[in-house]
PDB file of C-alpha atoms and ligand atoms in Angstrom:
ATOM      1  CA  MET A   1      22.433 -33.950   7.616  1.00  0.00           C
ATOM      2  CA  ILE A   2      19.481 -33.408   5.275  1.00  0.00           C
ATOM      3  CA  PRO A   3      20.619 -31.397   2.240  1.00  0.00           C
ATOM      4  CA  ARG A   4      18.764 -28.086   2.106  1.00  0.00           C
ATOM      5  CA  GLY A   5      18.208 -26.042  -1.030  1.00  0.00           C
ATOM      6  CA  GLY A   6      17.197 -22.416  -1.298  1.00  0.00           C
ATOM      7  CA  PHE A   7      13.662 -21.070  -1.361  1.00  0.00           C
ATOM      8  CA  ILE A   8      13.155 -17.811  -3.285  1.00  0.00           C
ATOM      9  CA  SER A   9       9.799 -16.124  -3.947  1.00  0.00           C
ATOM     10  CA  PHE A  10       8.702 -13.233  -6.150  1.00  0.00           C
ATOM     11  CA  GLU A  11       5.942 -10.917  -4.955  1.00  0.00           C
ATOM     12  CA  GLY A  12       4.239  -7.779  -6.182  1.00  0.00           C
ATOM     13  CA  ILE A  13       1.033  -6.458  -7.660  1.00  0.00           C
ATOM     14  CA  ASP A  14      -0.489  -7.895 -10.838  1.00  0.00           C
ATOM     15  CA  GLY A  15       1.547  -7.101 -13.932  1.00  0.00           C
ATOM     16  CA  SER A  16       4.681  -6.078 -12.019  1.00  0.00           C
ATOM     17  CA  GLY A  17       6.784  -8.595 -13.941  1.00  0.00           C
ATOM     18  CA  LYS A  18       7.108 -11.399 -11.382  1.00  0.00           C
ATOM     19  CA  SER A  19       6.603 -14.249 -13.856  1.00  0.00           C
ATOM     20  CA  THR A  20       9.047 -12.706 -16.313  1.00  0.00           C
ATOM     21  CA  GLN A  21      11.672 -12.237 -13.594  1.00  0.00           C
ATOM     22  CA  ALA A  22      11.129 -15.694 -12.105  1.00  0.00           C
ATOM     23  CA  ARG A  23      11.720 -17.219 -15.545  1.00  0.00           C
ATOM     24  CA  LEU A  24      14.832 -15.125 -16.201  1.00  0.00           C
ATOM     25  CA  LEU A  25      16.285 -15.966 -12.769  1.00  0.00           C
ATOM     26  CA  ALA A  26      15.614 -19.689 -13.213  1.00  0.00           C
ATOM     27  CA  ALA A  27      17.358 -19.641 -16.603  1.00  0.00           C
ATOM     28  CA  ALA A  28      20.352 -17.704 -15.233  1.00  0.00           C
ATOM     29  CA  LEU A  29      20.808 -20.047 -12.269  1.00  0.00           C
ATOM     30  CA  GLN A  30      20.429 -23.125 -14.479  1.00  0.00           C
ATOM     31  CA  GLU A  31      23.119 -21.741 -16.741  1.00  0.00           C
ATOM     32  CA  GLN A  32      25.386 -21.545 -13.682  1.00  0.00           C
ATOM     33  CA  GLY A  33      24.785 -25.270 -13.145  1.00  0.00           C
ATOM     34  CA  ARG A  34      22.306 -24.877 -10.283  1.00  0.00           C
ATOM     35  CA  ASN A  35      19.462 -27.334  -9.920  1.00  0.00           C
ATOM     36  CA  VAL A  36      16.322 -25.189 -10.095  1.00  0.00           C
ATOM     37  CA  VAL A  37      12.588 -25.811  -9.728  1.00  0.00           C
ATOM     38  CA  LEU A  38      10.453 -22.970 -11.115  1.00  0.00           C
ATOM     39  CA  THR A  39       6.953 -22.976  -9.695  1.00  0.00           C
ATOM     40  CA  ARG A  40       4.001 -20.691  -8.965  1.00  0.00           C
ATOM     41  CA  GLU A  41       1.057 -19.998  -6.689  1.00  0.00           C
ATOM     42  CA  PRO A  42      -1.776 -20.590  -6.662  1.00  0.00           C
ATOM     43  CA  GLY A  43      -0.712 -23.906  -8.206  1.00  0.00           C
ATOM     44  CA  GLY A  44       2.606 -25.668  -8.536  1.00  0.00           C
ATOM     45  CA  SER A  45       1.286 -29.197  -7.914  1.00  0.00           C
ATOM     46  CA  PRO A  46      -1.553 -31.062  -9.677  1.00  0.00           C
ATOM     47  CA  GLY A  47      -3.957 -30.621  -6.747  1.00  0.00           C
ATOM     48  CA  ALA A  48      -3.079 -26.977  -6.230  1.00  0.00           C
ATOM     49  CA  GLU A  49      -3.543 -26.278  -9.961  1.00  0.00           C
ATOM     50  CA  GLU A  50      -7.099 -27.616  -9.623  1.00  0.00           C
ATOM     51  CA  ILE A  51      -7.705 -25.236  -6.718  1.00  0.00           C
ATOM     52  CA  ARG A  52      -6.222 -22.429  -8.866  1.00  0.00           C
ATOM     53  CA  LYS A  53      -9.040 -22.866 -11.380  1.00  0.00           C
ATOM     54  CA  LEU A  54     -11.653 -22.738  -8.630  1.00  0.00           C
ATOM     55  CA  VAL A  55     -10.264 -19.582  -7.141  1.00  0.00           C
ATOM     56  CA  LEU A  56      -9.242 -17.548 -10.206  1.00  0.00           C
ATOM     57  CA  GLU A  57     -12.114 -18.229 -12.583  1.00  0.00           C
ATOM     58  CA  GLY A  58     -15.702 -17.077 -12.241  1.00  0.00           C
ATOM     59  CA  ALA A  59     -17.485 -14.058 -10.814  1.00  0.00           C
ATOM     60  CA  PRO A  60     -15.564 -11.729  -8.457  1.00  0.00           C
ATOM     61  CA  ASP A  61     -18.032 -12.531  -5.633  1.00  0.00           C
ATOM     62  CA  ARG A  62     -17.828 -16.284  -6.135  1.00  0.00           C
ATOM     63  CA  TRP A  63     -16.022 -16.766  -2.786  1.00  0.00           C
ATOM     64  CA  SER A  64     -15.923 -14.769   0.437  1.00  0.00           C
ATOM     65  CA  ALA A  65     -12.513 -13.524   1.590  1.00  0.00           C
ATOM     66  CA  GLU A  66     -12.568 -16.113   4.392  1.00  0.00           C
ATOM     67  CA  THR A  67     -13.227 -18.988   1.966  1.00  0.00           C
ATOM     68  CA  GLU A  68     -10.474 -17.673  -0.297  1.00  0.00           C
ATOM     69  CA  ILE A  69      -8.030 -17.761   2.621  1.00  0.00           C
ATOM     70  CA  LEU A  70      -8.894 -21.441   3.121  1.00  0.00           C
ATOM     71  CA  LEU A  71      -8.617 -22.257  -0.604  1.00  0.00           C
ATOM     72  CA  PHE A  72      -5.289 -20.468  -1.117  1.00  0.00           C
ATOM     73  CA  THR A  73      -3.893 -22.057   2.052  1.00  0.00           C
ATOM     74  CA  ALA A  74      -5.112 -25.508   0.994  1.00  0.00           C
ATOM     75  CA  ALA A  75      -3.425 -25.036  -2.384  1.00  0.00           C
ATOM     76  CA  ARG A  76      -0.227 -23.862  -0.641  1.00  0.00           C
ATOM     77  CA  ARG A  77      -0.205 -26.854   1.689  1.00  0.00           C
ATOM     78  CA  ASP A  78      -0.418 -29.282  -1.241  1.00  0.00           C
ATOM     79  CA  HIS A  79       2.237 -27.339  -3.160  1.00  0.00           C
ATOM     80  CA  LEU A  80       4.530 -27.413  -0.120  1.00  0.00           C
ATOM     81  CA  GLU A  81       4.032 -31.144   0.493  1.00  0.00           C
ATOM     82  CA  ARG A  82       4.291 -32.303  -3.114  1.00  0.00           C
ATOM     83  CA  THR A  83       6.643 -29.858  -4.804  1.00  0.00           C
ATOM     84  CA  ILE A  84       8.507 -27.402  -2.561  1.00  0.00           C
ATOM     85  CA  ARG A  85       9.677 -29.541   0.375  1.00  0.00           C
ATOM     86  CA  PRO A  86      10.814 -32.504  -1.751  1.00  0.00           C
ATOM     87  CA  ALA A  87      12.842 -30.128  -3.938  1.00  0.00           C
ATOM     88  CA  LEU A  88      14.433 -28.375  -0.956  1.00  0.00           C
ATOM     89  CA  THR A  89      15.252 -31.718   0.659  1.00  0.00           C
ATOM     90  CA  ALA A  90      16.968 -32.730  -2.600  1.00  0.00           C
ATOM     91  CA  GLY A  91      19.116 -29.589  -2.332  1.00  0.00           C
ATOM     92  CA  LYS A  92      17.446 -27.764  -5.233  1.00  0.00           C
ATOM     93  CA  ILE A  93      16.690 -24.062  -5.519  1.00  0.00           C
ATOM     94  CA  VAL A  94      12.947 -23.408  -5.571  1.00  0.00           C
ATOM     95  CA  ILE A  95      11.826 -20.213  -7.333  1.00  0.00           C
ATOM     96  CA  CYS A  96       8.191 -19.501  -6.595  1.00  0.00           C
ATOM     97  CA  ASP A  97       6.042 -16.899  -8.386  1.00  0.00           C
ATOM     98  CA  ARG A  98       4.009 -15.675  -5.347  1.00  0.00           C
ATOM     99  CA  PHE A  99       3.766 -17.321  -1.925  1.00  0.00           C
ATOM    100  CA  ALA A 100       2.164 -16.495   1.449  1.00  0.00           C
ATOM    101  CA  ASP A 101       2.803 -12.715   1.226  1.00  0.00           C
ATOM    102  CA  SER A 102       0.217 -12.659  -1.587  1.00  0.00           C
ATOM    103  CA  THR A 103      -2.450 -14.089   0.739  1.00  0.00           C
ATOM    104  CA  ARG A 104      -1.427 -11.562   3.413  1.00  0.00           C
ATOM    105  CA  MET A 105      -2.128  -8.799   0.880  1.00  0.00           C
ATOM    106  CA  TYR A 106      -4.874  -9.997  -1.479  1.00  0.00           C
ATOM    107  CA  GLN A 107      -7.048 -11.601   1.213  1.00  0.00           C
ATOM    108  CA  GLY A 108      -5.638 -10.037   4.397  1.00  0.00           C
ATOM    109  CA  LEU A 109      -6.316  -6.457   3.292  1.00  0.00           C
ATOM    110  CA  ARG A 110      -9.945  -7.059   2.347  1.00  0.00           C
ATOM    111  CA  GLY A 111     -11.450  -6.438   5.794  1.00  0.00           C
ATOM    112  CA  THR A 112     -11.022  -6.176   9.539  1.00  0.00           C
ATOM    113  CA  GLY A 113      -9.535  -9.236  11.197  1.00  0.00           C
ATOM    114  CA  LEU A 114      -8.667 -10.992   7.933  1.00  0.00           C
ATOM    115  CA  ARG A 115      -4.917 -10.447   8.181  1.00  0.00           C
ATOM    116  CA  ARG A 116      -4.899 -12.124  11.583  1.00  0.00           C
ATOM    117  CA  MET A 117      -6.847 -15.040  10.120  1.00  0.00           C
ATOM    118  CA  VAL A 118      -4.307 -15.385   7.290  1.00  0.00           C
ATOM    119  CA  ASP A 119      -1.394 -15.374   9.745  1.00  0.00           C
ATOM    120  CA  SER A 120      -3.016 -17.867  12.142  1.00  0.00           C
ATOM    121  CA  LEU A 121      -3.818 -20.306   9.350  1.00  0.00           C
ATOM    122  CA  HIS A 122      -0.322 -19.857   7.941  1.00  0.00           C
ATOM    123  CA  ASP A 123       1.233 -20.732  11.321  1.00  0.00           C
ATOM    124  CA  LEU A 124      -1.030 -23.743  11.676  1.00  0.00           C
ATOM    125  CA  MET A 125      -0.809 -25.192   8.158  1.00  0.00           C
ATOM    126  CA  ILE A 126       2.274 -23.812   6.381  1.00  0.00           C
ATOM    127  CA  GLY A 127       4.835 -22.671   8.950  1.00  0.00           C
ATOM    128  CA  GLN A 128       7.444 -21.830   6.337  1.00  0.00           C
ATOM    129  CA  GLU A 129       8.667 -18.662   4.663  1.00  0.00           C
ATOM    130  CA  PRO A 130      10.977 -18.309   1.673  1.00  0.00           C
ATOM    131  CA  ASP A 131      14.633 -17.618   2.566  1.00  0.00           C
ATOM    132  CA  LEU A 132      14.547 -14.662   0.185  1.00  0.00           C
ATOM    133  CA  THR A 133      11.631 -12.707  -1.315  1.00  0.00           C
ATOM    134  CA  LEU A 134      12.045 -10.291  -4.220  1.00  0.00           C
ATOM    135  CA  LEU A 135       9.330  -7.662  -4.132  1.00  0.00           C
ATOM    136  CA  ILE A 136       8.951  -6.165  -7.611  1.00  0.00           C
ATOM    137  CA  ASP A 137       7.623  -2.706  -6.828  1.00  0.00           C
ATOM    138  CA  MET A 138       5.928  -0.328  -9.262  1.00  0.00           C
ATOM    139  CA  ASP A 139       3.144   2.169  -9.811  1.00  0.00           C
ATOM    140  CA  PRO A 140      -0.118   0.164 -10.028  1.00  0.00           C
ATOM    141  CA  ALA A 141      -1.231   2.133 -13.096  1.00  0.00           C
ATOM    142  CA  LEU A 142       1.709   0.654 -15.011  1.00  0.00           C
ATOM    143  CA  GLY A 143       1.153  -2.826 -13.536  1.00  0.00           C
ATOM    144  CA  LEU A 144      -2.514  -2.763 -14.444  1.00  0.00           C
ATOM    145  CA  ARG A 145      -1.773  -1.638 -18.015  1.00  0.00           C
ATOM    146  CA  ARG A 146       0.659  -4.515 -18.377  1.00  0.00           C
ATOM    147  CA  ALA A 147      -1.666  -7.067 -16.737  1.00  0.00           C
ATOM    148  CA  LEU A 148      -4.665  -6.067 -18.837  1.00  0.00           C
ATOM    149  CA  GLY A 149      -2.493  -6.362 -21.946  1.00  0.00           C
ATOM    150  CA  ARG A 150      -2.522 -10.119 -21.418  1.00  0.00           C
ATOM    151  CA  ASN A 151      -5.493 -12.257 -22.344  1.00  0.00           C
ATOM    152  CA  GLY A 152      -6.954 -15.110 -20.340  1.00  0.00           C
ATOM    153  CA  GLY A 153      -9.843 -16.298 -18.221  1.00  0.00           C
ATOM    154  CA  GLU A 154      -8.236 -15.622 -14.828  1.00  0.00           C
ATOM    155  CA  GLU A 155      -9.667 -12.156 -14.323  1.00  0.00           C
ATOM    156  CA  ARG A 156     -11.268 -12.386 -10.862  1.00  0.00           C
ATOM    157  CA  PHE A 157      -8.565 -10.334  -9.141  1.00  0.00           C
ATOM    158  CA  GLU A 158      -7.597  -8.098 -12.016  1.00  0.00           C
ATOM    159  CA  SER A 159     -11.041  -6.479 -11.828  1.00  0.00           C
ATOM    160  CA  PHE A 160     -10.102  -5.028  -8.400  1.00  0.00           C
ATOM    161  CA  GLY A 161      -8.915  -1.840 -10.063  1.00  0.00           C
ATOM    162  CA  GLN A 162      -6.289   0.723  -9.239  1.00  0.00           C
ATOM    163  CA  ALA A 163      -7.265   1.853  -5.713  1.00  0.00           C
ATOM    164  CA  MET A 164      -6.999  -1.696  -4.381  1.00  0.00           C
ATOM    165  CA  GLN A 165      -3.729  -2.217  -6.235  1.00  0.00           C
ATOM    166  CA  GLU A 166      -2.331   0.978  -4.663  1.00  0.00           C
ATOM    167  CA  GLN A 167      -3.319  -0.250  -1.198  1.00  0.00           C
ATOM    168  CA  MET A 168      -1.616  -3.529  -1.976  1.00  0.00           C
ATOM    169  CA  ARG A 169       1.540  -1.834  -3.167  1.00  0.00           C
ATOM    170  CA  GLN A 170       1.779   0.026   0.152  1.00  0.00           C
ATOM    171  CA  GLY A 171       0.977  -3.189   2.019  1.00  0.00           C
ATOM    172  CA  PHE A 172       3.789  -5.049   0.258  1.00  0.00           C
ATOM    173  CA  LEU A 173       6.215  -2.215   1.068  1.00  0.00           C
ATOM    174  CA  ASP A 174       5.115  -2.390   4.732  1.00  0.00           C
ATOM    175  CA  LEU A 175       5.801  -6.140   4.735  1.00  0.00           C
ATOM    176  CA  ALA A 176       9.278  -5.453   3.329  1.00  0.00           C
ATOM    177  CA  ARG A 177       9.981  -2.879   6.048  1.00  0.00           C
ATOM    178  CA  ALA A 178       8.872  -5.379   8.712  1.00  0.00           C
ATOM    179  CA  ALA A 179      11.056  -8.212   7.334  1.00  0.00           C
ATOM    180  CA  PRO A 180      14.119  -6.514   5.797  1.00  0.00           C
ATOM    181  CA  ASP A 181      16.293  -9.630   6.103  1.00  0.00           C
ATOM    182  CA  ARG A 182      13.933 -11.684   3.952  1.00  0.00           C
ATOM    183  CA  ILE A 183      12.247  -9.206   1.591  1.00  0.00           C
ATOM    184  CA  ARG A 184      14.252  -7.105  -0.861  1.00  0.00           C
ATOM    185  CA  VAL A 185      12.521  -4.391  -2.891  1.00  0.00           C
ATOM    186  CA  VAL A 186      13.394  -4.075  -6.592  1.00  0.00           C
ATOM    187  CA  ASP A 187      12.194  -1.198  -8.812  1.00  0.00           C
ATOM    188  CA  GLY A 188      10.106  -2.909 -11.511  1.00  0.00           C
ATOM    189  CA  ALA A 189       9.423   0.148 -13.678  1.00  0.00           C
ATOM    190  CA  ARG A 190      12.445  -0.460 -15.896  1.00  0.00           C
ATOM    191  CA  THR A 191      13.316  -2.818 -18.732  1.00  0.00           C
ATOM    192  CA  ALA A 192      13.094  -6.513 -17.908  1.00  0.00           C
ATOM    193  CA  GLU A 193      16.872  -6.740 -18.401  1.00  0.00           C
ATOM    194  CA  ALA A 194      17.614  -3.961 -15.892  1.00  0.00           C
ATOM    195  CA  VAL A 195      15.301  -5.517 -13.302  1.00  0.00           C
ATOM    196  CA  ALA A 196      16.844  -8.946 -13.914  1.00  0.00           C
ATOM    197  CA  ALA A 197      20.348  -7.555 -13.350  1.00  0.00           C
ATOM    198  CA  ASP A 198      19.335  -6.280  -9.878  1.00  0.00           C
ATOM    199  CA  VAL A 199      17.602  -9.547  -9.076  1.00  0.00           C
ATOM    200  CA  ALA A 200      20.667 -11.548 -10.156  1.00  0.00           C
ATOM    201  CA  GLN A 201      22.934  -9.472  -7.920  1.00  0.00           C
ATOM    202  CA  ILE A 202      20.706  -9.836  -4.836  1.00  0.00           C
ATOM    203  CA  VAL A 203      20.285 -13.577  -5.391  1.00  0.00           C
ATOM    204  CA  ALA A 204      24.007 -14.132  -5.983  1.00  0.00           C
ATOM    205  CA  ALA A 205      24.866 -12.393  -2.702  1.00  0.00           C
ATOM    206  CA  HIS A 206      22.190 -14.402  -0.905  1.00  0.00           C
ATOM    207  CA  LEU A 207      23.334 -17.754  -2.336  1.00  0.00           C
ATOM    208  CA  ASP A 208      26.998 -16.978  -1.608  1.00  0.00           C
ATOM    209  CA  ARG A 209      26.024 -16.683   2.039  1.00  0.00           C
ATOM    210  CA  THR A 210      23.591 -19.576   2.282  1.00  0.00           C
ATOM    211  CA  LEU A 211      24.260 -22.083  -0.488  1.00  0.00           C
ATOM    212  CA  PRO A 212      27.783 -21.837  -1.969  1.00  0.00           C
ATOM    213  CA  ALA A 213      28.001 -23.613  -5.360  1.00  0.00           C
TER     214      ALA A 213
HETATM  215  P1  LIG B   1       3.256 -10.636 -13.303  1.00  0.00           P
HETATM  216  O1  LIG B   1       3.667 -12.089 -13.250  1.00  0.00           O
HETATM  217  O2  LIG B   1       3.822  -9.845 -12.170  1.00  0.00           O
HETATM  218  O3  LIG B   1       1.785 -10.441 -13.420  1.00  0.00           O
HETATM  219  P2  LIG B   1       4.395 -10.651 -16.002  1.00  0.00           P
HETATM  220  O4  LIG B   1       5.815 -11.085 -15.883  1.00  0.00           O
HETATM  221  O5  LIG B   1       3.390 -11.654 -16.464  1.00  0.00           O
HETATM  222  O6  LIG B   1       3.914 -10.005 -14.587  1.00  0.00           O
HETATM  223  O7  LIG B   1       4.356  -9.349 -16.909  1.00  0.00           O
HETATM  224  C1  LIG B   1       3.148  -8.710 -17.262  1.00  0.00           C
HETATM  225  C2  LIG B   1       3.224  -8.222 -18.713  1.00  0.00           C
HETATM  226  O8  LIG B   1       4.229  -7.193 -18.819  1.00  0.00           O
HETATM  227  C3  LIG B   1       3.656  -9.306 -19.693  1.00  0.00           C
HETATM  228  O9  LIG B   1       2.993  -9.098 -20.903  1.00  0.00           O
HETATM  229  C4  LIG B   1       5.170  -9.102 -19.831  1.00  0.00           C
HETATM  230  O10 LIG B   1       5.649  -9.530 -21.074  1.00  0.00           O
HETATM  231  C5  LIG B   1       5.298  -7.603 -19.654  1.00  0.00           C
HETATM  232  N1  LIG B   1       6.543  -7.216 -18.940  1.00  0.00           N
HETATM  233  C6  LIG B   1       7.171  -7.878 -17.948  1.00  0.00           C
HETATM  234  N2  LIG B   1       8.261  -7.199 -17.488  1.00  0.00           N
HETATM  235  C7  LIG B   1       8.306  -6.054 -18.214  1.00  0.00           C
HETATM  236  C8  LIG B   1       9.196  -4.907 -18.215  1.00  0.00           C
HETATM  237  N3  LIG B   1      10.226  -4.799 -17.360  1.00  0.00           N
HETATM  238  N4  LIG B   1       8.913  -3.925 -19.078  1.00  0.00           N
HETATM  239  C9  LIG B   1       7.853  -3.992 -19.934  1.00  0.00           C
HETATM  240  N5  LIG B   1       6.987  -5.036 -19.982  1.00  0.00           N
HETATM  241  C10 LIG B   1       7.200  -6.054 -19.141  1.00  0.00           C
HETATM  242  P1  LIG B   2      -0.866 -14.702 -10.757  1.00  0.00           P
HETATM  243  O1  LIG B   2      -1.092 -15.791 -11.737  1.00  0.00           O
HETATM  244  O2  LIG B   2       0.474 -14.573 -10.141  1.00  0.00           O
HETATM  245  O3  LIG B   2      -1.342 -13.339 -11.428  1.00  0.00           O
HETATM  246  P2  LIG B   2      -0.488 -12.147 -12.009  1.00  0.00           P
HETATM  247  O4  LIG B   2       0.450 -12.749 -13.016  1.00  0.00           O
HETATM  248  O5  LIG B   2      -1.543 -11.287 -12.627  1.00  0.00           O
HETATM  249  O6  LIG B   2       0.235 -11.471 -10.905  1.00  0.00           O
HETATM  250  O7  LIG B   2      -1.915 -14.830  -9.584  1.00  0.00           O
HETATM  251  C1  LIG B   2      -3.248 -14.829  -9.873  1.00  0.00           C
HETATM  252  C2  LIG B   2      -4.017 -13.978  -8.912  1.00  0.00           C
HETATM  253  O8  LIG B   2      -4.159 -14.645  -7.660  1.00  0.00           O
HETATM  254  C3  LIG B   2      -3.410 -12.630  -8.616  1.00  0.00           C
HETATM  255  O9  LIG B   2      -4.368 -11.624  -8.953  1.00  0.00           O
HETATM  256  C4  LIG B   2      -3.207 -12.635  -7.133  1.00  0.00           C
HETATM  257  C5  LIG B   2      -4.114 -13.709  -6.628  1.00  0.00           C
HETATM  258  N1  LIG B   2      -3.652 -14.375  -5.386  1.00  0.00           N
HETATM  259  C6  LIG B   2      -4.373 -14.158  -4.207  1.00  0.00           C
HETATM  260  O10 LIG B   2      -5.356 -13.430  -4.193  1.00  0.00           O
HETATM  261  N2  LIG B   2      -3.966 -14.782  -3.059  1.00  0.00           N
HETATM  262  C7  LIG B   2      -2.886 -15.619  -3.032  1.00  0.00           C
HETATM  263  O11 LIG B   2      -2.553 -16.172  -1.966  1.00  0.00           O
HETATM  264  C8  LIG B   2      -2.166 -15.827  -4.259  1.00  0.00           C
HETATM  265  C9  LIG B   2      -0.976 -16.742  -4.269  1.00  0.00           C
HETATM  266  C10 LIG B   2      -2.587 -15.190  -5.407  1.00  0.00           C
END
């Protein structure tokens, strides 16, 4: 039998604390002796990191939503082939900061018919979901304040503003309602330690069921 690790993703609006929580979870699992790969999207493999630069830097209208769907899916395919699948096959736990749910929201909500396009391309080219997704939920005003507090050149999506972020928050919560076995909602508007404690509990219960130490 091929050994099979665990695939965990973090999702949520910009600034919700996904990267912080992904790092804390990876450290906690490593401390328990688990073999962990911490990765992110867009990116997570050399080729996908190159696509990340194309898609996150530059003017907000640099790409159409349709082209973005292709670029994010191309990056995901490379990430899956080069990083995620080899790690899962080796029995490792993959913790991924964003995955396909982000494309469903960030590109899929931008116009009529786009969500269907995202899902069709996902079925054709990716065909895999995380075993467990932690949705870090919070008021977009707080997320935006936190996100804008960071500096960097990757501002294409952060200029969307609060109305779009609110639509995305609701969209993420709808996804969670539609896939309650995979997606667990965590209240992100608390200290990083309090959020991490919830995350640790959910992940421990999940791993006890699927991947006993
Ligand atoms: P995301 O990856 O979702 O965009 P980050 O983890 O990068 O979010 O967090 C965004 C900013 O908010 C960072 O500056 C981070 O240090 C800070 N931050 C993260 N979690 C919390 C928290 N629970 N409370 C206050 N600030 C936080
Ligand atoms: P990320 O580095 O996770 O940003 P943040 O830490 O601010 O949450 O992701 C960069 C941006 O890429 C983010 O604004 C969301 C966007 N994105 C998409 O639009 N589609 C996707 O499929 C993914 C994975 C990310």
